[in-house]
Amino acid sequence: AEEPVAGTGKTIYVDATSGNDTQEGVGKTSDKAYKTVAAAVAAAQSGDTIQLGEGNYTLYKVSSVGHTQGKDLTFVGQGADKTGWNIGAEVPDPANFGTEYNGDYSFDGAEKITFRNVTLRSGKADYLGFIRANNTIVENCVINGKTFYWGYTSAEFKNTTFNAPEGDYAIWTYSSPTMTFDHCTFNVSGKAINVYTDFSAGKYDITVNYNDCVVNSNTPEGKKDKAVMNINDSNMGDYKYIINISGNNAVNGVTPDDQNEEYPKA
């Protein structure tokens, strides 16, 4: 089990399979784990680490008040192949398509939320993600599905693999003034990052940092118009998108325009 940095809080253990929320001394050791993550975060103080056992977890439909609001919390799984976390409903409600109400409010007002060594599962609808968390950090994770909402101050993704829905984006830079992708892999069919916002447009510059990333595209020829980033500043007014691309980046499965028969060399 990963230990928190000295001085940053205690570790609280959760085990969806064998935990028991009501036992004496609950949460202090892996053999006396909480069963539900809701009970664990209610007991947690800012700076604590929640160590998750194998299994699937979520705080969807759990109010952030008295649970995550105002706290820095780190969630550490047993590995992306062993620990899962559902963002929002497993099946988004069609009645809420086109709105944020399929999103996940369980970190509304949280300060800094970090996920490590888990698979984060989202649906295919628009406006999914963790709504109104301040900062989010995702490290050594897998993200399945499409998301819009991450940290409202900053969102950082390190060593993370994005598996986008077929023909759709993996992520929108929707709610985060600064979004960083460092050593990430995008498995996509045509689209990876949508550098775009609408309702919050014109309030601030939006910075996207993209470093040492790989895009693997399996899109058929002729549909490769948005292989990595779609950048649309039509709603930005006097504000700008600032795109910082650094390091060693690769795009696989896409023919460059100057080598594509559709766009022959001049």
PDB file of C-alpha atoms in Angstrom:
ATOM      1  CA  ALA A   1       0.000   0.000   0.000  1.00  0.00           C
ATOM      2  CA  GLU A   2       1.170   3.490  -0.845  1.00  0.00           C
ATOM      3  CA  GLU A   3       1.910   5.661   2.181  1.00  0.00           C
ATOM      4  CA  PRO A   4       0.976   9.335   2.292  1.00  0.00           C
ATOM      5  CA  VAL A   5       3.712  11.936   2.453  1.00  0.00           C
ATOM      6  CA  ALA A   6       4.731  12.631   6.048  1.00  0.00           C
ATOM      7  CA  GLY A   7       2.666  15.326   7.674  1.00  0.00           C
ATOM      8  CA  THR A   8      -0.131  15.311   5.097  1.00  0.00           C
ATOM      9  CA  GLY A   9      -2.648  13.254   7.011  1.00  0.00           C
ATOM     10  CA  LYS A  10      -3.594   9.695   7.846  1.00  0.00           C
ATOM     11  CA  THR A  11      -4.568   6.717   5.699  1.00  0.00           C
ATOM     12  CA  ILE A  12      -8.129   5.435   5.870  1.00  0.00           C
ATOM     13  CA  TYR A  13      -8.859   1.995   4.473  1.00  0.00           C
ATOM     14  CA  VAL A  14     -11.939   1.012   2.459  1.00  0.00           C
ATOM     15  CA  ASP A  15     -12.766  -2.473   1.176  1.00  0.00           C
ATOM     16  CA  ALA A  16     -15.995  -2.919  -0.762  1.00  0.00           C
ATOM     17  CA  THR A  17     -15.847  -6.695  -0.341  1.00  0.00           C
ATOM     18  CA  SER A  18     -14.909  -7.369   3.271  1.00  0.00           C
ATOM     19  CA  GLY A  19     -15.188  -3.984   4.990  1.00  0.00           C
ATOM     20  CA  ASN A  20     -17.634  -3.125   7.789  1.00  0.00           C
ATOM     21  CA  ASP A  21     -18.587   0.490   8.502  1.00  0.00           C
ATOM     22  CA  THR A  22     -19.747  -0.239  12.055  1.00  0.00           C
ATOM     23  CA  GLN A  23     -16.827  -2.222  13.497  1.00  0.00           C
ATOM     24  CA  GLU A  24     -14.697  -0.823  16.295  1.00  0.00           C
ATOM     25  CA  GLY A  25     -11.524   0.904  15.116  1.00  0.00           C
ATOM     26  CA  VAL A  26     -12.903   1.053  11.602  1.00  0.00           C
ATOM     27  CA  GLY A  27     -10.680   2.391   8.820  1.00  0.00           C
ATOM     28  CA  LYS A  28      -7.391   2.373  10.680  1.00  0.00           C
ATOM     29  CA  THR A  29      -5.970  -0.801   9.149  1.00  0.00           C
ATOM     30  CA  SER A  30      -6.643  -2.803   5.978  1.00  0.00           C
ATOM     31  CA  ASP A  31      -8.197  -5.652   7.982  1.00  0.00           C
ATOM     32  CA  LYS A  32     -10.600  -3.231   9.695  1.00  0.00           C
ATOM     33  CA  ALA A  33     -11.625  -1.318   6.585  1.00  0.00           C
ATOM     34  CA  TYR A  34     -14.746   0.690   5.929  1.00  0.00           C
ATOM     35  CA  LYS A  35     -17.162  -0.940   3.492  1.00  0.00           C
ATOM     36  CA  THR A  36     -18.399   2.299   1.916  1.00  0.00           C
ATOM     37  CA  VAL A  37     -16.306   5.180   0.679  1.00  0.00           C
ATOM     38  CA  ALA A  38     -19.081   7.564   1.828  1.00  0.00           C
ATOM     39  CA  ALA A  39     -18.508   6.632   5.471  1.00  0.00           C
ATOM     40  CA  ALA A  40     -14.733   6.911   5.001  1.00  0.00           C
ATOM     41  CA  VAL A  41     -14.791  10.424   3.500  1.00  0.00           C
ATOM     42  CA  ALA A  42     -17.220  11.593   6.180  1.00  0.00           C
ATOM     43  CA  ALA A  43     -14.631  10.552   8.791  1.00  0.00           C
ATOM     44  CA  ALA A  44     -11.695  11.928   6.782  1.00  0.00           C
ATOM     45  CA  GLN A  45      -9.998  15.230   7.435  1.00  0.00           C
ATOM     46  CA  SER A  46      -8.411  17.383   4.774  1.00  0.00           C
ATOM     47  CA  GLY A  47      -5.080  15.861   3.753  1.00  0.00           C
ATOM     48  CA  ASP A  48      -6.093  12.258   4.388  1.00  0.00           C
ATOM     49  CA  THR A  49      -5.560   9.389   1.950  1.00  0.00           C
ATOM     50  CA  ILE A  50      -8.341   6.897   1.233  1.00  0.00           C
ATOM     51  CA  GLN A  51      -6.815   3.511   0.404  1.00  0.00           C
ATOM     52  CA  LEU A  52      -9.281   1.574  -1.754  1.00  0.00           C
ATOM     53  CA  GLY A  53      -9.323  -2.219  -1.954  1.00  0.00           C
ATOM     54  CA  GLU A  54     -10.246  -4.158  -5.064  1.00  0.00           C
ATOM     55  CA  GLY A  55     -13.726  -3.495  -6.385  1.00  0.00           C
ATOM     56  CA  ASN A  56     -15.855  -0.641  -7.669  1.00  0.00           C
ATOM     57  CA  TYR A  57     -16.537   2.601  -5.818  1.00  0.00           C
ATOM     58  CA  THR A  58     -18.485   5.820  -6.258  1.00  0.00           C
ATOM     59  CA  LEU A  59     -19.817   8.779  -4.308  1.00  0.00           C
ATOM     60  CA  TYR A  60     -22.464   9.549  -6.935  1.00  0.00           C
ATOM     61  CA  LYS A  61     -25.675  10.849  -5.320  1.00  0.00           C
ATOM     62  CA  VAL A  62     -23.819  11.337  -1.996  1.00  0.00           C
ATOM     63  CA  SER A  63     -23.924  15.003  -0.952  1.00  0.00           C
ATOM     64  CA  SER A  64     -20.523  16.655  -0.722  1.00  0.00           C
ATOM     65  CA  VAL A  65     -21.692  18.426   2.450  1.00  0.00           C
ATOM     66  CA  GLY A  66     -20.136  16.644   5.420  1.00  0.00           C
ATOM     67  CA  HIS A  67     -18.215  14.341   3.104  1.00  0.00           C
ATOM     68  CA  THR A  68     -15.794  15.970   0.637  1.00  0.00           C
ATOM     69  CA  GLN A  69     -16.592  19.681   0.737  1.00  0.00           C
ATOM     70  CA  GLY A  70     -13.619  21.854   1.718  1.00  0.00           C
ATOM     71  CA  LYS A  71     -11.209  18.890   1.900  1.00  0.00           C
ATOM     72  CA  ASP A  72      -8.036  17.789   0.139  1.00  0.00           C
ATOM     73  CA  LEU A  73      -8.433  14.023  -0.363  1.00  0.00           C
ATOM     74  CA  THR A  74      -6.349  11.402  -2.155  1.00  0.00           C
ATOM     75  CA  PHE A  75      -7.882   8.128  -3.374  1.00  0.00           C
ATOM     76  CA  VAL A  76      -5.426   5.296  -4.071  1.00  0.00           C
ATOM     77  CA  GLY A  77      -6.515   2.054  -5.705  1.00  0.00           C
ATOM     78  CA  GLN A  78      -4.830  -1.326  -6.065  1.00  0.00           C
ATOM     79  CA  GLY A  79      -4.186  -0.695  -9.770  1.00  0.00           C
ATOM     80  CA  ALA A  80      -6.334   0.294 -12.727  1.00  0.00           C
ATOM     81  CA  ASP A  81      -7.064  -3.392 -13.373  1.00  0.00           C
ATOM     82  CA  LYS A  82      -8.323  -3.981  -9.836  1.00  0.00           C
ATOM     83  CA  THR A  83     -10.008  -0.789  -8.549  1.00  0.00           C
ATOM     84  CA  GLY A  84     -12.719   1.153 -10.362  1.00  0.00           C
ATOM     85  CA  TRP A  85     -14.518   4.433  -9.691  1.00  0.00           C
ATOM     86  CA  ASN A  86     -17.762   5.440 -11.395  1.00  0.00           C
ATOM     87  CA  ILE A  87     -18.101   9.126 -12.314  1.00  0.00           C
ATOM     88  CA  GLY A  88     -21.814   9.839 -12.243  1.00  0.00           C
ATOM     89  CA  ALA A  89     -24.455   7.335 -13.211  1.00  0.00           C
ATOM     90  CA  GLU A  90     -23.385   4.077 -14.803  1.00  0.00           C
ATOM     91  CA  VAL A  91     -26.010   4.802 -17.471  1.00  0.00           C
ATOM     92  CA  PRO A  92     -26.652   8.540 -18.009  1.00  0.00           C
ATOM     93  CA  ASP A  93     -30.334   9.517 -17.970  1.00  0.00           C
ATOM     94  CA  PRO A  94     -31.493  10.419 -21.509  1.00  0.00           C
ATOM     95  CA  ALA A  95     -33.883  12.984 -19.994  1.00  0.00           C
ATOM     96  CA  ASN A  96     -30.822  14.942 -18.822  1.00  0.00           C
ATOM     97  CA  PHE A  97     -28.846  14.831 -22.077  1.00  0.00           C
ATOM     98  CA  GLY A  98     -27.479  18.249 -23.038  1.00  0.00           C
ATOM     99  CA  THR A  99     -27.328  19.400 -19.400  1.00  0.00           C
ATOM    100  CA  GLU A 100     -24.883  19.012 -16.533  1.00  0.00           C
ATOM    101  CA  TYR A 101     -27.364  16.962 -14.521  1.00  0.00           C
ATOM    102  CA  ASN A 102     -25.859  13.635 -15.528  1.00  0.00           C
ATOM    103  CA  GLY A 103     -22.632  14.904 -13.934  1.00  0.00           C
ATOM    104  CA  ASP A 104     -21.266  13.996 -10.520  1.00  0.00           C
ATOM    105  CA  TYR A 105     -21.677  16.548  -7.696  1.00  0.00           C
ATOM    106  CA  SER A 106     -20.038  14.400  -5.027  1.00  0.00           C
ATOM    107  CA  PHE A 107     -16.947  16.672  -4.935  1.00  0.00           C
ATOM    108  CA  ASP A 108     -18.859  19.974  -5.115  1.00  0.00           C
ATOM    109  CA  GLY A 109     -16.752  22.446  -3.104  1.00  0.00           C
ATOM    110  CA  ALA A 110     -13.872  20.030  -2.522  1.00  0.00           C
ATOM    111  CA  GLU A 111     -10.413  21.616  -2.546  1.00  0.00           C
ATOM    112  CA  LYS A 112      -7.916  19.181  -4.125  1.00  0.00           C
ATOM    113  CA  ILE A 113      -8.972  15.684  -5.173  1.00  0.00           C
ATOM    114  CA  THR A 114      -6.335  13.191  -6.320  1.00  0.00           C
ATOM    115  CA  PHE A 115      -6.902   9.755  -7.855  1.00  0.00           C
ATOM    116  CA  ARG A 116      -4.087   7.221  -8.236  1.00  0.00           C
ATOM    117  CA  ASN A 117      -4.041   3.659  -9.552  1.00  0.00           C
ATOM    118  CA  VAL A 118      -7.731   3.349 -10.456  1.00  0.00           C
ATOM    119  CA  THR A 119      -9.924   3.129 -13.545  1.00  0.00           C
ATOM    120  CA  LEU A 120     -12.317   6.077 -13.686  1.00  0.00           C
ATOM    121  CA  ARG A 121     -15.475   5.186 -15.594  1.00  0.00           C
ATOM    122  CA  SER A 122     -17.639   7.778 -17.310  1.00  0.00           C
ATOM    123  CA  GLY A 123     -20.492   7.506 -19.784  1.00  0.00           C
ATOM    124  CA  LYS A 124     -20.824   8.710 -23.370  1.00  0.00           C
ATOM    125  CA  ALA A 125     -23.143  11.665 -22.743  1.00  0.00           C
ATOM    126  CA  ASP A 126     -22.123  15.337 -22.732  1.00  0.00           C
ATOM    127  CA  TYR A 127     -21.433  17.298 -19.516  1.00  0.00           C
ATOM    128  CA  LEU A 128     -20.106  14.445 -17.396  1.00  0.00           C
ATOM    129  CA  GLY A 129     -17.360  14.742 -14.778  1.00  0.00           C
ATOM    130  CA  PHE A 130     -16.780  15.987 -11.228  1.00  0.00           C
ATOM    131  CA  ILE A 131     -18.698  19.237 -10.973  1.00  0.00           C
ATOM    132  CA  ARG A 132     -17.291  22.157  -8.922  1.00  0.00           C
ATOM    133  CA  ALA A 133     -14.202  20.528  -7.457  1.00  0.00           C
ATOM    134  CA  ASN A 134     -11.440  23.116  -7.123  1.00  0.00           C
ATOM    135  CA  ASN A 135      -8.377  21.136  -8.242  1.00  0.00           C
ATOM    136  CA  THR A 136      -8.165  17.594  -9.605  1.00  0.00           C
ATOM    137  CA  ILE A 137      -5.099  15.391 -10.100  1.00  0.00           C
ATOM    138  CA  VAL A 138      -5.227  12.015 -11.852  1.00  0.00           C
ATOM    139  CA  GLU A 139      -2.077   9.848 -11.767  1.00  0.00           C
ATOM    140  CA  ASN A 140      -1.408   6.342 -13.101  1.00  0.00           C
ATOM    141  CA  CYS A 141      -5.054   5.857 -13.976  1.00  0.00           C
ATOM    142  CA  VAL A 142      -7.267   4.787 -16.854  1.00  0.00           C
ATOM    143  CA  ILE A 143     -10.225   6.969 -17.858  1.00  0.00           C
ATOM    144  CA  ASN A 144     -12.987   5.307 -19.881  1.00  0.00           C
ATOM    145  CA  GLY A 145     -15.662   7.412 -21.560  1.00  0.00           C
ATOM    146  CA  LYS A 146     -15.961  11.166 -22.078  1.00  0.00           C
ATOM    147  CA  THR A 147     -15.642  13.913 -19.474  1.00  0.00           C
ATOM    148  CA  PHE A 148     -16.125  17.693 -19.344  1.00  0.00           C
ATOM    149  CA  TYR A 149     -15.833  18.665 -15.672  1.00  0.00           C
ATOM    150  CA  TRP A 150     -12.563  18.483 -13.769  1.00  0.00           C
ATOM    151  CA  GLY A 151     -10.907  20.987 -11.419  1.00  0.00           C
ATOM    152  CA  TYR A 152     -12.386  24.487 -11.719  1.00  0.00           C
ATOM    153  CA  THR A 153      -8.964  25.988 -10.937  1.00  0.00           C
ATOM    154  CA  SER A 154      -6.715  23.319 -12.438  1.00  0.00           C
ATOM    155  CA  ALA A 155      -6.806  19.761 -13.736  1.00  0.00           C
ATOM    156  CA  GLU A 156      -3.719  17.600 -14.108  1.00  0.00           C
ATOM    157  CA  PHE A 157      -3.393  14.180 -15.738  1.00  0.00           C
ATOM    158  CA  LYS A 158      -0.147  12.211 -15.369  1.00  0.00           C
ATOM    159  CA  ASN A 159       0.685   8.766 -16.772  1.00  0.00           C
ATOM    160  CA  THR A 160      -2.988   8.294 -17.561  1.00  0.00           C
ATOM    161  CA  THR A 161      -4.621   6.399 -20.432  1.00  0.00           C
ATOM    162  CA  PHE A 162      -7.803   7.799 -21.979  1.00  0.00           C
ATOM    163  CA  ASN A 163     -10.111   5.393 -23.825  1.00  0.00           C
ATOM    164  CA  ALA A 164     -12.536   7.587 -25.742  1.00  0.00           C
ATOM    165  CA  PRO A 165     -15.995   6.499 -26.871  1.00  0.00           C
ATOM    166  CA  GLU A 166     -16.049   5.527 -30.536  1.00  0.00           C
ATOM    167  CA  GLY A 167     -15.973   8.604 -32.769  1.00  0.00           C
ATOM    168  CA  ASP A 168     -16.064  10.983 -29.820  1.00  0.00           C
ATOM    169  CA  TYR A 169     -13.719  13.032 -27.683  1.00  0.00           C
ATOM    170  CA  ALA A 170     -12.028  11.690 -24.572  1.00  0.00           C
ATOM    171  CA  ILE A 171     -12.147  15.064 -22.798  1.00  0.00           C
ATOM    172  CA  TRP A 172     -13.246  18.684 -23.150  1.00  0.00           C
ATOM    173  CA  THR A 173     -11.269  21.528 -21.533  1.00  0.00           C
ATOM    174  CA  TYR A 174     -14.650  22.674 -20.330  1.00  0.00           C
ATOM    175  CA  SER A 175     -14.320  23.834 -16.731  1.00  0.00           C
ATOM    176  CA  SER A 176     -10.571  24.128 -16.137  1.00  0.00           C
ATOM    177  CA  PRO A 177      -8.596  27.359 -16.743  1.00  0.00           C
ATOM    178  CA  THR A 178      -5.435  25.222 -16.744  1.00  0.00           C
ATOM    179  CA  MET A 179      -5.412  21.625 -17.951  1.00  0.00           C
ATOM    180  CA  THR A 180      -2.188  19.592 -18.065  1.00  0.00           C
ATOM    181  CA  PHE A 181      -1.538  16.270 -19.831  1.00  0.00           C
ATOM    182  CA  ASP A 182       1.833  14.748 -18.928  1.00  0.00           C
ATOM    183  CA  HIS A 183       2.930  11.319 -20.225  1.00  0.00           C
ATOM    184  CA  CYS A 184      -0.634  10.429 -21.202  1.00  0.00           C
ATOM    185  CA  THR A 185      -1.942   8.013 -23.822  1.00  0.00           C
ATOM    186  CA  PHE A 186      -5.112   8.600 -25.826  1.00  0.00           C
ATOM    187  CA  ASN A 187      -6.763   5.616 -27.518  1.00  0.00           C
ATOM    188  CA  VAL A 188      -9.233   7.271 -29.864  1.00  0.00           C
ATOM    189  CA  SER A 189     -11.113   6.965 -33.122  1.00  0.00           C
ATOM    190  CA  GLY A 190     -10.721  10.450 -34.517  1.00  0.00           C
ATOM    191  CA  LYS A 191     -10.873  12.846 -31.576  1.00  0.00           C
ATOM    192  CA  ALA A 192      -8.903  13.235 -28.357  1.00  0.00           C
ATOM    193  CA  ILE A 193      -9.082  16.693 -26.706  1.00  0.00           C
ATOM    194  CA  ASN A 194     -11.732  19.321 -27.452  1.00  0.00           C
ATOM    195  CA  VAL A 195     -10.184  22.689 -26.535  1.00  0.00           C
ATOM    196  CA  TYR A 196     -13.494  24.433 -26.200  1.00  0.00           C
ATOM    197  CA  THR A 197     -15.881  25.937 -23.702  1.00  0.00           C
ATOM    198  CA  ASP A 198     -19.274  27.550 -23.961  1.00  0.00           C
ATOM    199  CA  PHE A 199     -21.111  28.780 -20.862  1.00  0.00           C
ATOM    200  CA  SER A 200     -17.930  29.893 -19.060  1.00  0.00           C
ATOM    201  CA  ALA A 201     -16.483  31.461 -22.231  1.00  0.00           C
ATOM    202  CA  GLY A 202     -14.905  34.901 -22.077  1.00  0.00           C
ATOM    203  CA  LYS A 203     -14.088  34.795 -18.369  1.00  0.00           C
ATOM    204  CA  TYR A 204     -10.384  33.908 -18.559  1.00  0.00           C
ATOM    205  CA  ASP A 205      -7.617  32.606 -20.770  1.00  0.00           C
ATOM    206  CA  ILE A 206      -7.500  28.805 -20.926  1.00  0.00           C
ATOM    207  CA  THR A 207      -4.107  27.060 -20.892  1.00  0.00           C
ATOM    208  CA  VAL A 208      -3.539  23.513 -22.129  1.00  0.00           C
ATOM    209  CA  ASN A 209      -0.158  21.908 -21.368  1.00  0.00           C
ATOM    210  CA  TYR A 210       0.595  18.820 -23.451  1.00  0.00           C
ATOM    211  CA  ASN A 211       3.860  16.987 -22.758  1.00  0.00           C
ATOM    212  CA  ASP A 212       5.246  13.567 -23.784  1.00  0.00           C
ATOM    213  CA  CYS A 213       1.892  12.157 -24.897  1.00  0.00           C
ATOM    214  CA  VAL A 214       0.879   9.446 -27.367  1.00  0.00           C
ATOM    215  CA  VAL A 215      -2.274   9.335 -29.474  1.00  0.00           C
ATOM    216  CA  ASN A 216      -3.275   5.977 -30.966  1.00  0.00           C
ATOM    217  CA  SER A 217      -5.977   6.511 -33.582  1.00  0.00           C
ATOM    218  CA  ASN A 218      -7.927   3.757 -35.310  1.00  0.00           C
ATOM    219  CA  THR A 219     -10.113   6.076 -37.378  1.00  0.00           C
ATOM    220  CA  PRO A 220     -10.800   5.097 -40.977  1.00  0.00           C
ATOM    221  CA  GLU A 221      -9.079   7.201 -43.643  1.00  0.00           C
ATOM    222  CA  GLY A 222     -11.131  10.252 -44.565  1.00  0.00           C
ATOM    223  CA  LYS A 223     -12.348  10.904 -41.023  1.00  0.00           C
ATOM    224  CA  LYS A 224      -9.098  12.001 -39.437  1.00  0.00           C
ATOM    225  CA  ASP A 225      -9.874  15.722 -39.248  1.00  0.00           C
ATOM    226  CA  LYS A 226      -9.644  15.914 -35.447  1.00  0.00           C
ATOM    227  CA  ALA A 227      -6.967  13.417 -34.532  1.00  0.00           C
ATOM    228  CA  VAL A 228      -5.493  15.148 -31.464  1.00  0.00           C
ATOM    229  CA  MET A 229      -6.926  18.572 -30.586  1.00  0.00           C
ATOM    230  CA  ASN A 230      -9.918  20.483 -31.861  1.00  0.00           C
ATOM    231  CA  ILE A 231      -9.308  24.146 -30.980  1.00  0.00           C
ATOM    232  CA  ASN A 232     -12.397  26.355 -31.189  1.00  0.00           C
ATOM    233  CA  ASP A 233     -12.095  29.874 -29.751  1.00  0.00           C
ATOM    234  CA  SER A 234     -15.328  31.207 -31.263  1.00  0.00           C
ATOM    235  CA  ASN A 235     -16.786  31.937 -27.803  1.00  0.00           C
ATOM    236  CA  MET A 236     -13.674  33.377 -26.195  1.00  0.00           C
ATOM    237  CA  GLY A 237     -14.076  37.082 -26.996  1.00  0.00           C
ATOM    238  CA  ASP A 238     -10.853  38.855 -26.024  1.00  0.00           C
ATOM    239  CA  TYR A 239      -9.559  35.834 -24.110  1.00  0.00           C
ATOM    240  CA  LYS A 240      -7.214  33.244 -25.557  1.00  0.00           C
ATOM    241  CA  TYR A 241      -6.380  29.584 -25.595  1.00  0.00           C
ATOM    242  CA  ILE A 242      -2.718  29.094 -24.739  1.00  0.00           C
ATOM    243  CA  ILE A 243      -1.446  25.721 -25.991  1.00  0.00           C
ATOM    244  CA  ASN A 244       1.963  24.571 -24.717  1.00  0.00           C
ATOM    245  CA  ILE A 245       3.237  21.462 -26.521  1.00  0.00           C
ATOM    246  CA  SER A 246       6.527  20.090 -25.234  1.00  0.00           C
ATOM    247  CA  GLY A 247       8.567  16.909 -24.965  1.00  0.00           C
ATOM    248  CA  ASN A 248       8.381  13.870 -27.193  1.00  0.00           C
ATOM    249  CA  ASN A 249       4.862  13.456 -28.595  1.00  0.00           C
ATOM    250  CA  ALA A 250       3.646  10.773 -31.014  1.00  0.00           C
ATOM    251  CA  VAL A 251       0.556  10.238 -33.132  1.00  0.00           C
ATOM    252  CA  ASN A 252       0.000   6.709 -34.450  1.00  0.00           C
ATOM    253  CA  GLY A 253      -2.523   5.673 -37.099  1.00  0.00           C
ATOM    254  CA  VAL A 254      -2.831   9.091 -38.743  1.00  0.00           C
ATOM    255  CA  THR A 255      -1.356  10.076 -42.101  1.00  0.00           C
ATOM    256  CA  PRO A 256       0.027  13.654 -42.111  1.00  0.00           C
ATOM    257  CA  ASP A 257      -1.770  15.953 -44.539  1.00  0.00           C
ATOM    258  CA  ASP A 258       1.273  16.363 -46.769  1.00  0.00           C
ATOM    259  CA  GLN A 259       1.462  12.592 -47.212  1.00  0.00           C
ATOM    260  CA  ASN A 260      -2.273  11.974 -47.530  1.00  0.00           C
ATOM    261  CA  GLU A 261      -3.764  11.400 -50.982  1.00  0.00           C
ATOM    262  CA  GLU A 262      -6.664  13.670 -49.993  1.00  0.00           C
ATOM    263  CA  TYR A 263      -4.174  16.489 -49.374  1.00  0.00           C
ATOM    264  CA  PRO A 264      -1.387  15.903 -51.917  1.00  0.00           C
ATOM    265  CA  LYS A 265       1.935  17.669 -51.568  1.00  0.00           C
ATOM    266  CA  ALA A 266       2.096  21.051 -53.263  1.00  0.00           C
TER     267      ALA A 266
END
